[in-house]
Coordinates of C-alpha atoms in Angstrom, one line a residue:
M28 CA -1.2 8.0 9.9
V29 CA -4.6 8.1 11.9
R30 CA -2.4 6.9 14.8
R31 CA -0.8 11.1 13.8
V32 CA -3.9 12.7 14.1
V33 CA -5.1 11.0 17.5
L34 CA -1.9 11.5 19.2
V35 CA -1.9 15.4 17.2
F36 CA -5.8 15.6 18.6
F37 CA -5.0 14.8 22.0
A38 CA -1.6 17.6 22.2
F39 CA -4.4 19.7 21.9
V40 CA -7.2 18.8 24.3
T41 CA -4.6 18.4 26.8
F42 CA -3.3 22.2 25.6
I43 CA -6.6 23.3 25.6
F44 CA -7.2 22.2 29.1
T45 CA -3.9 23.3 30.0
V46 CA -4.9 26.7 28.8
N47 CA -8.5 26.2 30.5
I48 CA -7.1 25.8 34.0
I49 CA -3.9 28.9 33.7
L50 CA -6.8 31.2 32.1
F51 CA -10.3 30.2 33.5
D52 CA -12.1 28.8 36.7
S53 CA -11.1 24.5 36.3
D54 CA -14.7 24.1 37.2
D55 CA -15.4 25.1 33.6
I56 CA -13.0 22.7 31.9
I57 CA -16.5 20.8 33.1
F58 CA -18.0 22.4 29.3
L59 CA -14.8 21.0 28.0
I60 CA -14.9 17.8 28.4
P61 CA -18.6 15.9 26.2
L62 CA -16.8 18.2 23.0
A63 CA -13.8 15.7 23.9
I64 CA -15.9 13.3 24.0
I65 CA -17.4 14.0 20.7
A66 CA -14.2 14.7 19.0
I67 CA -13.0 11.8 20.0
I68 CA -16.0 9.6 19.1
T69 CA -15.9 11.8 15.7
I70 CA -12.4 10.9 15.0
D71 CA -13.4 7.3 16.1
F72 CA -16.4 6.8 13.0
R73 CA -14.0 8.3 10.7
I74 CA -11.3 6.5 11.2
K75 CA -14.1 3.2 10.8
A76 CA -15.8 4.7 7.9
N77 CA -12.6 5.2 5.5
N78 CA -11.2 1.2 6.7
K79 CA -14.4 0.0 5.4
R80 CA -13.5 2.2 2.5
Q81 CA -10.2 0.6 2.0
S82 CA -12.4 -3.0 2.7
E83 CA -14.4 -2.0 -0.3
Y84 CA -11.7 -1.2 -2.4
E85 CA -9.6 -4.1 -1.9
K86 CA -12.1 -6.9 -2.2
E87 CA -13.9 -5.4 -4.9
L88 CA -10.1 -5.0 -6.7
L89 CA -9.6 -8.8 -5.6
Q90 CA -12.8 -9.3 -8.6
S91 CA -10.7 -7.8 -10.5
G92 CA -10.2 -11.0 -12.9
I93 CA -7.4 -10.4 -16.1
S94 CA -8.9 -8.0 -18.4
Q95 CA -9.9 -5.4 -15.4
V96 CA -6.2 -5.5 -14.7
D97 CA -5.4 -4.3 -18.5
S98 CA -7.5 -1.7 -18.3
M99 CA -6.4 -0.2 -14.9
N100 CA -3.5 2.5 -14.8
G101 CA -0.4 2.0 -13.6
R102 CA -1.4 3.3 -9.7
A103 CA -4.1 0.5 -9.9
F104 CA -2.1 -2.6 -10.5
E105 CA 0.1 -1.3 -8.2
D106 CA -2.7 -1.0 -5.9
Y107 CA -4.4 -4.6 -7.2
L108 CA -0.6 -6.5 -7.0
A109 CA -0.3 -4.9 -2.6
I110 CA -3.2 -6.4 -2.2
I111 CA -2.7 -10.1 -4.2
L112 CA 0.5 -9.7 -1.7
K113 CA -1.6 -8.8 1.5
A114 CA -3.5 -12.5 0.7
K115 CA -0.1 -14.2 -0.2
G116 CA 1.4 -13.9 3.3
Y117 CA 3.8 -10.5 2.8
N118 CA 3.6 -6.9 4.0
V119 CA 3.7 -4.9 1.6
Q120 CA 4.6 -1.0 1.3
Q121 CA 4.6 0.7 -1.9
T122 CA 6.6 3.5 -2.3
Q123 CA 5.9 7.0 -3.4
A124 CA 4.0 6.8 -7.2
S125 CA 6.7 9.4 -8.2
G126 CA 10.9 9.7 -7.9
D127 CA 10.2 5.9 -6.2
Y128 CA 13.5 4.6 -7.7
G129 CA 13.2 2.2 -9.5
A130 CA 11.1 -0.4 -6.6
D131 CA 6.5 0.3 -6.5
L132 CA 6.1 -1.9 -3.8
I133 CA 8.3 -3.2 -1.4
L134 CA 7.6 -6.9 0.5
S135 CA 8.8 -8.1 3.5
A136 CA 8.3 -11.9 5.1
N137 CA 10.2 -14.2 7.6
G138 CA 13.2 -11.1 7.8
I139 CA 13.6 -11.4 3.3
K140 CA 13.1 -7.7 1.8
I141 CA 12.1 -7.5 -1.8
A142 CA 11.8 -4.9 -4.2
V143 CA 8.8 -4.3 -6.5
Q144 CA 8.6 -3.0 -9.9
A145 CA 4.7 -3.4 -11.5
K146 CA 4.6 -2.7 -14.9
R147 CA 1.1 -2.6 -16.2
Y148 CA 1.9 -2.6 -19.7
S149 CA -0.1 -3.8 -23.1
K150 CA 3.5 -4.9 -25.5
K151 CA 6.2 -7.5 -23.8
V152 CA 8.1 -5.6 -20.7
G153 CA 11.6 -5.1 -21.9
I154 CA 15.2 -4.8 -20.8
K155 CA 14.5 -1.1 -19.0
A156 CA 12.1 -2.4 -16.6
V157 CA 14.5 -5.2 -15.0
Q158 CA 17.3 -2.0 -14.8
E159 CA 15.0 -0.5 -13.3
I160 CA 14.8 -3.0 -9.6
S161 CA 18.1 -4.0 -10.7
S162 CA 19.1 -0.2 -9.4
A163 CA 16.6 0.1 -6.6
K164 CA 18.0 -3.1 -4.2
N165 CA 20.6 -1.0 -2.7
Y166 CA 18.8 1.5 -3.2
Y167 CA 16.3 -0.6 -0.5
G168 CA 18.8 -2.7 1.0
V169 CA 16.7 -6.4 0.1
K170 CA 17.3 -9.3 -1.1
E171 CA 15.9 -10.1 -4.1
C172 CA 13.9 -8.4 -6.6
W173 CA 10.6 -9.1 -9.1
V174 CA 9.7 -7.3 -11.7
I175 CA 5.6 -7.8 -12.3
T176 CA 3.6 -8.0 -15.0
N177 CA -0.3 -8.5 -16.7
N178 CA 1.5 -9.5 -19.8
Y179 CA 5.0 -11.4 -21.1
F180 CA 8.9 -10.7 -21.0
T181 CA 10.9 -9.7 -23.6
A182 CA 14.0 -12.6 -24.1
P183 CA 17.1 -9.1 -23.3
A184 CA 14.7 -8.4 -20.5
I185 CA 13.8 -12.3 -19.4
N186 CA 18.3 -13.1 -20.5
L187 CA 18.8 -9.6 -18.5
A188 CA 16.3 -10.1 -15.4
T189 CA 18.4 -14.4 -14.9
S190 CA 22.6 -12.5 -15.2
N191 CA 21.2 -9.7 -12.6
E192 CA 19.0 -12.8 -10.0
V193 CA 16.0 -10.4 -11.1
K194 CA 13.1 -12.9 -10.7
L195 CA 10.5 -12.5 -12.8
I196 CA 6.7 -12.3 -13.0
D197 CA 4.9 -12.6 -16.1
R198 CA 0.6 -13.0 -16.9
D199 CA 0.6 -16.9 -17.1
Q200 CA 1.7 -17.0 -13.3
L201 CA -0.2 -13.3 -12.1
V202 CA -2.9 -15.1 -14.1
N203 CA -2.0 -17.9 -11.5
W204 CA -2.0 -15.7 -8.4
M205 CA -4.9 -14.6 -8.7
A206 CA -7.3 -17.1 -9.5
K207 CA -5.5 -18.5 -5.7
E208 CA -7.0 -16.0 -4.6
K209 CA -9.7 -16.1 -6.1
N210 CA -10.3 -19.7 -4.9
R211 CA -9.4 -18.9 -1.7
T212 CA -12.1 -16.2 -1.1

């Protein structure tokens, strides 16, 4: 996104310079140079401010305990998992909020791609979550599929996950990850 903004800006500046050279005296370009510099500084400032806000948001999320996780909405839970998984060494890509074909996060590390279904539930996670992530396997071309929850899994979900080689990460494992990350930071 940032790269796209910078490229669009430079294309715009190049266009303005070209039009000025064609239509006006080349001495007029000197007046546009300070404007271009101001624009570059402004864009750089906004990029740094956005990065700082994102970093603060991530730090705040990392300080969350399981009770805060239990009160998060689904998207915040996905953000939280993305931060935890990045800290564990995975490259993380979040899928779009709707029409995600059964995966909320796509992880990669050491040449292995993993599809993750995030379920922030107040009750046990059932068979549907395992079905969703299993269907995402071929669509995303991943080697592994995981379902991560702040709760636990029903017996049918565990049985289906076992037969489909889906890794289930429950509340206990999530709390363990959280504790390790808090100790690390």
